[in-house]
CSV table of N, CA, C and O in Angstrom, one decimal:
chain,number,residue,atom,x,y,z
A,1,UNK,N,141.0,-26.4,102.8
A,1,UNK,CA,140.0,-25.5,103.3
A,1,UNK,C,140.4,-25.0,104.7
A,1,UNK,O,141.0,-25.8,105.4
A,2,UNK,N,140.0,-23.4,105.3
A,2,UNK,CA,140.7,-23.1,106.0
A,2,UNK,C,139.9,-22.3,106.5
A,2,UNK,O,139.6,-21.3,105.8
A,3,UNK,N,139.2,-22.6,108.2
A,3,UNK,CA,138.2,-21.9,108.9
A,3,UNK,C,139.1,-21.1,109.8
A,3,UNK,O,140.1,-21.6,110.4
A,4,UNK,N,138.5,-19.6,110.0
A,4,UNK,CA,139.1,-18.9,111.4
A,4,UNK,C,138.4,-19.0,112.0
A,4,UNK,O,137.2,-19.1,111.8
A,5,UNK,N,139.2,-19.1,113.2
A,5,UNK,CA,138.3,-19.6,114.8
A,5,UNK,C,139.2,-18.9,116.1
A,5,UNK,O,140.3,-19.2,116.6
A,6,UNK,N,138.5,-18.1,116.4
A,6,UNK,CA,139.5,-17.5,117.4
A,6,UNK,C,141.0,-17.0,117.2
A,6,UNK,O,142.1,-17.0,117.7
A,7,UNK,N,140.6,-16.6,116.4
A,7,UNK,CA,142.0,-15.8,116.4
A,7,UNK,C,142.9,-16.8,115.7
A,7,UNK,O,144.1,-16.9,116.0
A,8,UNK,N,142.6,-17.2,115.0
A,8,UNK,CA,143.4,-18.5,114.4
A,8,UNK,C,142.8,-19.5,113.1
A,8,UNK,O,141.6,-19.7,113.1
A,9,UNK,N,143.6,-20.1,112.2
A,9,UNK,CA,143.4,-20.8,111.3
A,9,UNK,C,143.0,-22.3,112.0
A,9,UNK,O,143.4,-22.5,113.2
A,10,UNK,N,142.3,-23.1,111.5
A,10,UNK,CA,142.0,-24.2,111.5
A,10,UNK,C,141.7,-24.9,110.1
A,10,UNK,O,140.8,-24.5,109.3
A,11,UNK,N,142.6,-25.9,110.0
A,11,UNK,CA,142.7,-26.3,108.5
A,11,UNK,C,141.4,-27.7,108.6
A,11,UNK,O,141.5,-28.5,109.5
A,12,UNK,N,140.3,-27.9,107.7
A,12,UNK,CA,139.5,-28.7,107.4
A,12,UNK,C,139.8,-29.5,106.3
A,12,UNK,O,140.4,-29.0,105.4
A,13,UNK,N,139.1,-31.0,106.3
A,13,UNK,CA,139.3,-31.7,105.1
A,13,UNK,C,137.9,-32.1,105.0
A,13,UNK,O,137.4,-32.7,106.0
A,14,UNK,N,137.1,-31.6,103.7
A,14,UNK,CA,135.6,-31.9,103.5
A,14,UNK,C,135.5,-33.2,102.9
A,14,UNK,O,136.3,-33.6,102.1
A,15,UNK,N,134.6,-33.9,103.4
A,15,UNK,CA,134.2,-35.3,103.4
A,15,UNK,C,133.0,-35.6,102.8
A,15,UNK,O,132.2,-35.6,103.7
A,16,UNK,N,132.5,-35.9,101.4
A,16,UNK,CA,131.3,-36.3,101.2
A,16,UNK,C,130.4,-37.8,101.3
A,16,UNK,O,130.7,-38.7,100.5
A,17,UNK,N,129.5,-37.8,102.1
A,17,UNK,CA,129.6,-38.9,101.8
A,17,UNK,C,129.1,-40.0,100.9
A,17,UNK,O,128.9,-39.5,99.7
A,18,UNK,N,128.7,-41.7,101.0
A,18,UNK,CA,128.9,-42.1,99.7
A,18,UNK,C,127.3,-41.8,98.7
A,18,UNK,O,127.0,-41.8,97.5
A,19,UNK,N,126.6,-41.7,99.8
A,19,UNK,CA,125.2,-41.2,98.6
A,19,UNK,C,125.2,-39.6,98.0
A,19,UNK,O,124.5,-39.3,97.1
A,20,UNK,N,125.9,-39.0,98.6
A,20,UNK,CA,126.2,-37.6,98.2
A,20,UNK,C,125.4,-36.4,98.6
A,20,UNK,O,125.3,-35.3,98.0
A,21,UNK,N,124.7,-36.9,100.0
A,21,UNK,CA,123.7,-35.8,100.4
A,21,UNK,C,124.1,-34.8,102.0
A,21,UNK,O,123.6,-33.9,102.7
A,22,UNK,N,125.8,-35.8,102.2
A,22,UNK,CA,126.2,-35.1,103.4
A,22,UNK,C,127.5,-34.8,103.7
A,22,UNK,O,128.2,-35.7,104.0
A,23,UNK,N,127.9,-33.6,103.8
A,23,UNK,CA,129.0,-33.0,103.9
A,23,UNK,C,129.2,-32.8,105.4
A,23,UNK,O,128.5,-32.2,106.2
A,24,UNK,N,131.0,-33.9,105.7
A,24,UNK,CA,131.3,-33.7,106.7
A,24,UNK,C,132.2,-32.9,106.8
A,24,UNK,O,132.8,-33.3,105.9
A,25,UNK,N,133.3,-31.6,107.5
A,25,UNK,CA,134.5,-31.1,107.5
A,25,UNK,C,134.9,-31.4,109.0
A,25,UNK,O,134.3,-30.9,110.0
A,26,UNK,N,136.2,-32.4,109.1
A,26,UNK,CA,136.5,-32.5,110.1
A,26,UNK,C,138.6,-31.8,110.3
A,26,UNK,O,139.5,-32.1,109.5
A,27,UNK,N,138.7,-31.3,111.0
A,27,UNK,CA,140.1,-30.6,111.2
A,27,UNK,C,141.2,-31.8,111.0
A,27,UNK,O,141.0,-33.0,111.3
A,28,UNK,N,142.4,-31.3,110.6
A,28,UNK,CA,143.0,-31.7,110.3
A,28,UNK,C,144.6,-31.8,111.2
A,28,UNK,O,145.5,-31.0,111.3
A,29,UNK,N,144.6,-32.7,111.7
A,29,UNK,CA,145.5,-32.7,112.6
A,29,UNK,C,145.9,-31.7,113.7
A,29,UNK,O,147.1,-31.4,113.9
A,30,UNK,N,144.9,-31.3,114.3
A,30,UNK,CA,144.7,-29.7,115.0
A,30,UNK,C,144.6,-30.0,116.4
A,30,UNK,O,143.4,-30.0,116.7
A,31,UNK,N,145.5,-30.4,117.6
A,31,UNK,CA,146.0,-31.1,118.7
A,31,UNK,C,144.7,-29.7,119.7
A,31,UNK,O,144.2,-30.0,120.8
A,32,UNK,N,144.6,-28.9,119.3
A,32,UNK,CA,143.8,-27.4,120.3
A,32,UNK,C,142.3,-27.6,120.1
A,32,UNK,O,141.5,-27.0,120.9
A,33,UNK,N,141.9,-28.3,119.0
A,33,UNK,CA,140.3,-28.3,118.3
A,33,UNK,C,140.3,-29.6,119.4
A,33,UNK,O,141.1,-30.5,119.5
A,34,UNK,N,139.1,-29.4,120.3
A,34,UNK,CA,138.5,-30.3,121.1
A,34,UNK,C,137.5,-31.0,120.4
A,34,UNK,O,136.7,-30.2,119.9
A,35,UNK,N,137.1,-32.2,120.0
A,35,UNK,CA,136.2,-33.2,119.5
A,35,UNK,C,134.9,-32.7,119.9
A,35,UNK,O,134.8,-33.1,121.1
A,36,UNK,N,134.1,-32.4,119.7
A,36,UNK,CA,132.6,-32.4,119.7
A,36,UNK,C,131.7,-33.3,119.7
A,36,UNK,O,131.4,-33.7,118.6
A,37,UNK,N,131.1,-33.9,120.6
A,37,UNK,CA,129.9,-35.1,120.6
A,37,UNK,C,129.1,-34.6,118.6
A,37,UNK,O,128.9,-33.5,118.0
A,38,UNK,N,129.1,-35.8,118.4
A,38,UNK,CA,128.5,-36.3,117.2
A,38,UNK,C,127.0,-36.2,116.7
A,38,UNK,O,126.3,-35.9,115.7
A,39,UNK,N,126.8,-36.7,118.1
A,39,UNK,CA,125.0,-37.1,118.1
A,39,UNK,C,124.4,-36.5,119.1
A,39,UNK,O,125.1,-36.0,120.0
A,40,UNK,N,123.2,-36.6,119.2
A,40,UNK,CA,122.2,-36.1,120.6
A,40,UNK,C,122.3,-36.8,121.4
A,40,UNK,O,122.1,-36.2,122.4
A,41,UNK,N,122.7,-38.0,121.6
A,41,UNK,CA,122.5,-38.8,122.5
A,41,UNK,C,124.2,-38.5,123.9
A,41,UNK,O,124.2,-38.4,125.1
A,42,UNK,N,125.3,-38.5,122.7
A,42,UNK,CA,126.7,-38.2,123.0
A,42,UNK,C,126.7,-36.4,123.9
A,42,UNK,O,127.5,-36.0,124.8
A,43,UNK,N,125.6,-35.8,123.5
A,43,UNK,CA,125.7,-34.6,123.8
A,43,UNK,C,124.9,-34.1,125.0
A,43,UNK,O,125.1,-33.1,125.6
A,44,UNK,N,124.1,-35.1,125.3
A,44,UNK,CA,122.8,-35.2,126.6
A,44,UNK,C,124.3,-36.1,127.6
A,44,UNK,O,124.9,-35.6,128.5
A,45,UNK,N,124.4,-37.3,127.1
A,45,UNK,CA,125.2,-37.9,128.1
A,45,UNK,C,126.8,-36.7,128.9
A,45,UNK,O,127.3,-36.6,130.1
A,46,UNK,N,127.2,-36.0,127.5
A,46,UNK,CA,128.0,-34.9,128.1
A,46,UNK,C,127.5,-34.1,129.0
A,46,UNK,O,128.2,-34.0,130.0
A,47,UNK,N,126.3,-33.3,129.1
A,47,UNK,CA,125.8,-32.5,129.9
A,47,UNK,C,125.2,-33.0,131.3
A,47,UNK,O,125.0,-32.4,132.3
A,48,UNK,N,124.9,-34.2,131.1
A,48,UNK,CA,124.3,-34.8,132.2
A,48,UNK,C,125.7,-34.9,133.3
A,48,UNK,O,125.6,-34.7,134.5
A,49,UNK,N,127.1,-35.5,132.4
A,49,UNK,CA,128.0,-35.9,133.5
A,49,UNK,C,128.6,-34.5,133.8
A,49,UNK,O,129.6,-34.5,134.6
A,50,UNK,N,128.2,-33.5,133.2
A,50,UNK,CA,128.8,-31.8,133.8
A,50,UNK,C,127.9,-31.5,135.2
A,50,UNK,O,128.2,-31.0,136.4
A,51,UNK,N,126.7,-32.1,134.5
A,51,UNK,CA,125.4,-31.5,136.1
A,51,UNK,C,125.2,-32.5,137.0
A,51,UNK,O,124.3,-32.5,137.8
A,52,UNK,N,126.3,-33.8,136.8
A,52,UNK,CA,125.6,-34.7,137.9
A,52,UNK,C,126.2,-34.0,139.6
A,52,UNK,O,125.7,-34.2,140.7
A,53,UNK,N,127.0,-33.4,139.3
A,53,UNK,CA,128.1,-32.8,140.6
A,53,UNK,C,126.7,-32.0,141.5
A,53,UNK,O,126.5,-32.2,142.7
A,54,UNK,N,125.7,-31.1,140.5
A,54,UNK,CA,125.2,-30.0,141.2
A,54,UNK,C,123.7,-31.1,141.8
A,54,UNK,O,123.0,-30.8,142.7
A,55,UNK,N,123.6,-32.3,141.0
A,55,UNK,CA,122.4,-33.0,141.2
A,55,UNK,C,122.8,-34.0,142.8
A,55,UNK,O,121.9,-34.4,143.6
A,56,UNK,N,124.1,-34.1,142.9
A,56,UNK,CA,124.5,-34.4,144.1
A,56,UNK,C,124.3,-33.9,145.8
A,56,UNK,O,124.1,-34.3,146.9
A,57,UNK,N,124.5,-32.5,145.0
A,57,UNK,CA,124.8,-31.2,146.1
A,57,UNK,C,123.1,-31.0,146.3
A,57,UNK,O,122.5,-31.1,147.4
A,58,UNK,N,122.8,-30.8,145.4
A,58,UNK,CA,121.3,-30.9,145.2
A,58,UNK,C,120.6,-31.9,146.6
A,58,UNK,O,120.4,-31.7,147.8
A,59,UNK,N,120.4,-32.9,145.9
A,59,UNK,CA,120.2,-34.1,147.0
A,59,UNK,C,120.4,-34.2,148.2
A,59,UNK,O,119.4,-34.6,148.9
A,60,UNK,N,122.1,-33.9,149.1
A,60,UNK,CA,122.2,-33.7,149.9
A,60,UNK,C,121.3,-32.6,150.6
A,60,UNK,O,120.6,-32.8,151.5
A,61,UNK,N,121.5,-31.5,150.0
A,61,UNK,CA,120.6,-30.5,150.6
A,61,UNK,C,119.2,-30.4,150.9
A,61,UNK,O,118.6,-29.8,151.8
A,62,UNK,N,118.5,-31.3,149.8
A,62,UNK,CA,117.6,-31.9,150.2
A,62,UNK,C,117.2,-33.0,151.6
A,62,UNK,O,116.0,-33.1,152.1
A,63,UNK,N,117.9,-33.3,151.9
A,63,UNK,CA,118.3,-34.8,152.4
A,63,UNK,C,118.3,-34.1,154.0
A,63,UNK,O,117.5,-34.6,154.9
A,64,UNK,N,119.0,-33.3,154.2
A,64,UNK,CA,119.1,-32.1,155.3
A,64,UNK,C,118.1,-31.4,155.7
A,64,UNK,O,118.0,-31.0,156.9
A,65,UNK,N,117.1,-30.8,154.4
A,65,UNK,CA,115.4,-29.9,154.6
A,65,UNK,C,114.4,-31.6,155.3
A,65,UNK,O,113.8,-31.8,156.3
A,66,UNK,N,114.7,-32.1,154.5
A,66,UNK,CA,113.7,-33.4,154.8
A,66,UNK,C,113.8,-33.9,156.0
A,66,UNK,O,112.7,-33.9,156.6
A,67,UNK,N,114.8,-34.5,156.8
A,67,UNK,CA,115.4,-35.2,157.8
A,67,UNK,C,114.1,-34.5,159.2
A,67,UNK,O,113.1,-35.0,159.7
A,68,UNK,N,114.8,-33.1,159.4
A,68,UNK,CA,113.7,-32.7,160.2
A,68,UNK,C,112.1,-32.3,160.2
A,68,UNK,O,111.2,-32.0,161.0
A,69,UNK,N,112.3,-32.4,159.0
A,69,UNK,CA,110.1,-32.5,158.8
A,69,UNK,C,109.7,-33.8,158.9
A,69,UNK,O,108.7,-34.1,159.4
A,70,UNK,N,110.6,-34.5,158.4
A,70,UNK,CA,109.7,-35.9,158.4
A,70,UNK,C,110.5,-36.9,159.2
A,70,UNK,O,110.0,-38.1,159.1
A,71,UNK,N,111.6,-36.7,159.9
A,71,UNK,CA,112.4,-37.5,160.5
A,71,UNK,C,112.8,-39.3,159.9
A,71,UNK,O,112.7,-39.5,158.7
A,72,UNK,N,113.1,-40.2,160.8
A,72,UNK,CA,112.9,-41.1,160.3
A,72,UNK,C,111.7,-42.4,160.0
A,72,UNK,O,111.6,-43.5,159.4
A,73,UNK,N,110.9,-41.6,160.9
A,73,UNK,CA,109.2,-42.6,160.5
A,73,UNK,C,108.3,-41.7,159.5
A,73,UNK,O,107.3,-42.2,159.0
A,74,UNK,N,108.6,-40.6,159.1
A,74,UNK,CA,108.2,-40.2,157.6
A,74,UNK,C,108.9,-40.6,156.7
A,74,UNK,O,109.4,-39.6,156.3
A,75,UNK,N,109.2,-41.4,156.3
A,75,UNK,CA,110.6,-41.8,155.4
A,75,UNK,C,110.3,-41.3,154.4
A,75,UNK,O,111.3,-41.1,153.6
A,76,UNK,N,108.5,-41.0,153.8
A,76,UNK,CA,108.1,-40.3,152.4
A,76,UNK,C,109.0,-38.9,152.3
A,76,UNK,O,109.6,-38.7,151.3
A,77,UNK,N,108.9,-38.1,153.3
A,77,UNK,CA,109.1,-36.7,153.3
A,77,UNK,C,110.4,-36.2,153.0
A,77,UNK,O,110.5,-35.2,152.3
A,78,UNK,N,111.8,-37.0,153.6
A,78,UNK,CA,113.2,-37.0,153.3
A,78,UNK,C,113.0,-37.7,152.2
A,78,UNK,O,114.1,-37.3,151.9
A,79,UNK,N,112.6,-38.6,151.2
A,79,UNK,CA,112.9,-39.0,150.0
A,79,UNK,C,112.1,-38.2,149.1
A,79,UNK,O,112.3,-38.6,147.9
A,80,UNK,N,111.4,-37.4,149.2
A,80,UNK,CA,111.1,-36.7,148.4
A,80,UNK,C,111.7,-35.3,148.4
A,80,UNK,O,112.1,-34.9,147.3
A,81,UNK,N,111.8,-34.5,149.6
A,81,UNK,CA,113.0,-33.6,149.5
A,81,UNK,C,113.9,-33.4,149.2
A,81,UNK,O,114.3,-32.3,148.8
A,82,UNK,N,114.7,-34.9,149.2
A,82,UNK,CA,115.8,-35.3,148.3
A,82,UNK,C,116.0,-35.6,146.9
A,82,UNK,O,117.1,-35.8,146.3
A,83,UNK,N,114.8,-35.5,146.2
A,83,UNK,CA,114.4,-36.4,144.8
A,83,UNK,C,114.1,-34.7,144.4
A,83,UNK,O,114.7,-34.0,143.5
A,84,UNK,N,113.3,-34.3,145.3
A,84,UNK,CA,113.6,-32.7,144.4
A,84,UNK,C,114.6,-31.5,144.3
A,84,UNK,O,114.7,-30.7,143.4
A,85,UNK,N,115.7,-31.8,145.8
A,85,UNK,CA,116.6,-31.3,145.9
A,85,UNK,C,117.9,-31.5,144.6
A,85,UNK,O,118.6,-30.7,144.1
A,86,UNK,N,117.7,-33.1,144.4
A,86,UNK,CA,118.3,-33.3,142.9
A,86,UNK,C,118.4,-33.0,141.8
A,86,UNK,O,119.3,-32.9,140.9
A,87,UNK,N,116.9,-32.7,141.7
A,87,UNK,CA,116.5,-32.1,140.6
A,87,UNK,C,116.8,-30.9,140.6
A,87,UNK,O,117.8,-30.7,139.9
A,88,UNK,N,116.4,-30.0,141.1
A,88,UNK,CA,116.6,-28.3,141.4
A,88,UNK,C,118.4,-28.0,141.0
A,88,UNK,O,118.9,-27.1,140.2
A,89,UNK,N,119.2,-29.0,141.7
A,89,UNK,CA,120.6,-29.2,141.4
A,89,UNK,C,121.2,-29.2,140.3
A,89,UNK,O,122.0,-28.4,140.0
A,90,UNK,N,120.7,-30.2,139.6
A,90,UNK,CA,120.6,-31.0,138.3
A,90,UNK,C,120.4,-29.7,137.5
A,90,UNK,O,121.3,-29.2,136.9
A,91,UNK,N,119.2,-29.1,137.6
A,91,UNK,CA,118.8,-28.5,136.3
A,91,UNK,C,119.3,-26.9,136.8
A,91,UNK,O,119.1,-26.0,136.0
A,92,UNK,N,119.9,-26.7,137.8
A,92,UNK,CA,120.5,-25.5,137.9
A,92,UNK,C,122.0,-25.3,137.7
A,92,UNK,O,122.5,-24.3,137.3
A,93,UNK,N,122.8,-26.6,137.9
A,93,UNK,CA,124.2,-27.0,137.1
A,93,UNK,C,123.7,-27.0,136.0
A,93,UNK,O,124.0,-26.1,135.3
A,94,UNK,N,123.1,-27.6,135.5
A,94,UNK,CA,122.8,-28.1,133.8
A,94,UNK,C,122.6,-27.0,133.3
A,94,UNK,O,123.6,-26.6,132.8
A,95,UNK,N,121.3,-25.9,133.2
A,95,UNK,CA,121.4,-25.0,133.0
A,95,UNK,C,120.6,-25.3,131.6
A,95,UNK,O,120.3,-26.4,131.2
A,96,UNK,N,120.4,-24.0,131.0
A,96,UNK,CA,120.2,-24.5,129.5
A,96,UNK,C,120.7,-25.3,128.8
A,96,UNK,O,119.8,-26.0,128.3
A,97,UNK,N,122.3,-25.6,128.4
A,97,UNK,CA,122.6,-26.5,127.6
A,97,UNK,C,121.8,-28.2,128.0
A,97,UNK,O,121.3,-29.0,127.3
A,98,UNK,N,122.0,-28.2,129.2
A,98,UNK,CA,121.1,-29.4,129.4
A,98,UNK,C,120.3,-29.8,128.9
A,98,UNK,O,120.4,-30.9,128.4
A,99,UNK,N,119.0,-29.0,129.0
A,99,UNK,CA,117.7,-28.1,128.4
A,99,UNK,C,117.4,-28.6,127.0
A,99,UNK,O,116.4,-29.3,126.7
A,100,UNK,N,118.5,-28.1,126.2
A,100,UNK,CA,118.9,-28.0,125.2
A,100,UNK,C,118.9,-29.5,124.3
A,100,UNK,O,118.1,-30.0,123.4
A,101,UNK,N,120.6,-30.3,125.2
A,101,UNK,CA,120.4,-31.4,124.8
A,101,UNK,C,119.5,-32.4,124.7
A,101,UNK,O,119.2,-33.3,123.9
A,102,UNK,N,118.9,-32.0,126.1
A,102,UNK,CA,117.4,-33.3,126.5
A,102,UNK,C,116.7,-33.2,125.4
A,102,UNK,O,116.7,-34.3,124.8
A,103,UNK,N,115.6,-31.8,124.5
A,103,UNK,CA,115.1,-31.7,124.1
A,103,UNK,C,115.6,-31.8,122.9
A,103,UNK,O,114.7,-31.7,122.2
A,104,UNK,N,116.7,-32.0,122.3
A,104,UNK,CA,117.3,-32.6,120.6
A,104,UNK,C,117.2,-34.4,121.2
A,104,UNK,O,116.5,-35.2,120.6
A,105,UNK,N,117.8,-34.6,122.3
A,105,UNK,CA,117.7,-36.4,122.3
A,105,UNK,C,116.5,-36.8,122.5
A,105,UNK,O,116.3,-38.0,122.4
A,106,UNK,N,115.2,-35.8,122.9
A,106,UNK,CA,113.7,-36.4,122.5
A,106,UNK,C,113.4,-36.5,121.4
A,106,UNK,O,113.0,-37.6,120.9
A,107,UNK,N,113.6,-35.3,120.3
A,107,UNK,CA,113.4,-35.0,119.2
A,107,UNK,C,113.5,-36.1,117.8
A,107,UNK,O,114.5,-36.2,117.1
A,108,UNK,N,112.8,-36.6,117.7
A,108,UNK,CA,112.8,-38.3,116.9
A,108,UNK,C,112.8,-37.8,115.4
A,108,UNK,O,111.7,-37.4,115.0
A,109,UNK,N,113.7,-37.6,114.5
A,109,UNK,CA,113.7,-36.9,113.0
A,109,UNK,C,112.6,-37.9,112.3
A,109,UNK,O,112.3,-38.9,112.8
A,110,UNK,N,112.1,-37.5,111.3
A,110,UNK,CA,111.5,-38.2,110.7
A,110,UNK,C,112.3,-39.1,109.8
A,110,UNK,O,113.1,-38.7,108.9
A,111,UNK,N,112.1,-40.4,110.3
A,111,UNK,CA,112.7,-41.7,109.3
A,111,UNK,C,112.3,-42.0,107.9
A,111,UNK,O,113.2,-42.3,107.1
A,112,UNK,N,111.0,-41.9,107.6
A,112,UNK,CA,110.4,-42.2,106.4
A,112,UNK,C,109.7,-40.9,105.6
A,112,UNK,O,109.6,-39.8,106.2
A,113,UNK,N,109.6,-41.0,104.9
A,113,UNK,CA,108.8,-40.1,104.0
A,113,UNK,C,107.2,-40.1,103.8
A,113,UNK,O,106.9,-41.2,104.2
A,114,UNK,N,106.4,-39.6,103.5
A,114,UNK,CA,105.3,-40.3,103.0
A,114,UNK,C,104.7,-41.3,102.9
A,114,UNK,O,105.7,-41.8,102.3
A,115,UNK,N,104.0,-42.2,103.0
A,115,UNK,CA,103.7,-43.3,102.9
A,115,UNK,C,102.5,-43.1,101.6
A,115,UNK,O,101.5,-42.4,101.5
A,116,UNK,N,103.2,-44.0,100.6
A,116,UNK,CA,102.5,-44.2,99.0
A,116,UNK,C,101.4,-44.8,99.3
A,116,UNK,O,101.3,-45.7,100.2
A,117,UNK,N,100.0,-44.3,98.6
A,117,UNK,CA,99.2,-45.2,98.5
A,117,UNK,C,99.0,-47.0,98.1
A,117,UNK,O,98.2,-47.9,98.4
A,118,UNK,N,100.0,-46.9,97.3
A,118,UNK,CA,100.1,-48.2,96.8
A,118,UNK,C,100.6,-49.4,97.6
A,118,UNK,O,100.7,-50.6,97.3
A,119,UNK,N,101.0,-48.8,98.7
A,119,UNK,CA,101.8,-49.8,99.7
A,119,UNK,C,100.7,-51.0,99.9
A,119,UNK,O,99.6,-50.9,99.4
A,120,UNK,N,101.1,-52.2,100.7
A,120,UNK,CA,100.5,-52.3,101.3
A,120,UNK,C,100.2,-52.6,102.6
A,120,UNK,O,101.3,-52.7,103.1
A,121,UNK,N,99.3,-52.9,103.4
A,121,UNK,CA,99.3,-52.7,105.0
A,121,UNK,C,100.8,-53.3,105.8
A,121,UNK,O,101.3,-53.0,106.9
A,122,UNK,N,101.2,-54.3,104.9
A,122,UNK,CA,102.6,-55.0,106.0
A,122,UNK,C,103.8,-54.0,105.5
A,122,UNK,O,104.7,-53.8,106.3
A,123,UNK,N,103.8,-53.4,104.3
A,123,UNK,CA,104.9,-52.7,104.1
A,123,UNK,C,104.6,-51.4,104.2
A,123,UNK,O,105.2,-50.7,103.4
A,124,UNK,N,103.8,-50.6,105.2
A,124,UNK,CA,103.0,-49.2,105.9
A,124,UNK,C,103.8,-49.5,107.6
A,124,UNK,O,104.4,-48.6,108.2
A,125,UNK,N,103.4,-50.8,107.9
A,125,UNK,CA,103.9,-51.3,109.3
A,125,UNK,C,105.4,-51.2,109.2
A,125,UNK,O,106.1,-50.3,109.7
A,126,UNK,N,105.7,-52.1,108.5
A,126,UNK,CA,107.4,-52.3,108.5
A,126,UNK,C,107.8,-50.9,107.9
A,126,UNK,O,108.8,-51.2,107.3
A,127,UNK,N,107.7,-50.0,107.7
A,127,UNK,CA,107.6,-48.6,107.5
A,127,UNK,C,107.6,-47.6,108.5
A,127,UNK,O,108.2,-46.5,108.6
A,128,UNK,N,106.8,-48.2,109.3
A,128,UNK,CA,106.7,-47.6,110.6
A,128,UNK,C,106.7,-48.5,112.1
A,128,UNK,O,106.1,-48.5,113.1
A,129,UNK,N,107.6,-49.1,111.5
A,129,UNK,CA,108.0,-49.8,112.8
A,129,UNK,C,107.4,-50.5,113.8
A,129,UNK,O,107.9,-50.6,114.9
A,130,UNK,N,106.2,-51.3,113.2
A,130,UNK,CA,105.1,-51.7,113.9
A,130,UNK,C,105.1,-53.4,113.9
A,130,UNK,O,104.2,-54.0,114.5
């Protein structure tokens, strides 16, 4: 099987798997096809280590507004200027994709189906994780 992508062929080998409900295609010895995070969790940790640089710069600049409002016997006022300077940093390197990821790695799919009436209360729990 053979996807175009840029101006170019990319050869896939489709993968079903063993219950038969999921089709994987992964390339096929293709040294230019960069790997893609898998899961939400791989995909938040990627964007997080893109935006930690701006959550830095962030901080410092914070760190610099604070110093002279609250010197060093306000010590609340530089650590909070700082904690939002990070933040502002953070989510302005991050940007959407960030955004993006955070909110798929909250996103909890649903594990179970329905719950049968006939169950009963310990297998409703262990059903739901209780």
């Amino acid at each position: 099987m053979v996807f175009p992508a840029r101006n170019r062929d990319i050869a896939l080998q489709p993968t079903i798997d063993h219950d038969g409900k999921a089709l994987t295609l992964r390339p096929i010895d293709d040294p230019a096809v960069d790997p893609q995070p898998t899961t939400s969790a791989e995909r938040w940790n990627q964007e997080v280590q893109r935006a930690s640089f701006g959550a830095l710069i962030g901080a410092g600049i914070g760190l610099i507004i604070g110093l002279p409002l609250g010197g060093i016997i306000l010590f609340p006022i530089p650590m909070a200027t700082t904690a939002i300077g990070a933040g502002i940093g953070f989510l302005a390197v991050g940007g959407q994709p960030l955004i993006d990821a955070g909110h798929r790695l909250l996103q909890r799919p649903a594990l179970i189906g329905p719950i049968s009436t006939n169950t009963s209360a310990a297998q409703r729990n262990l059903a739901l994780g209780r």
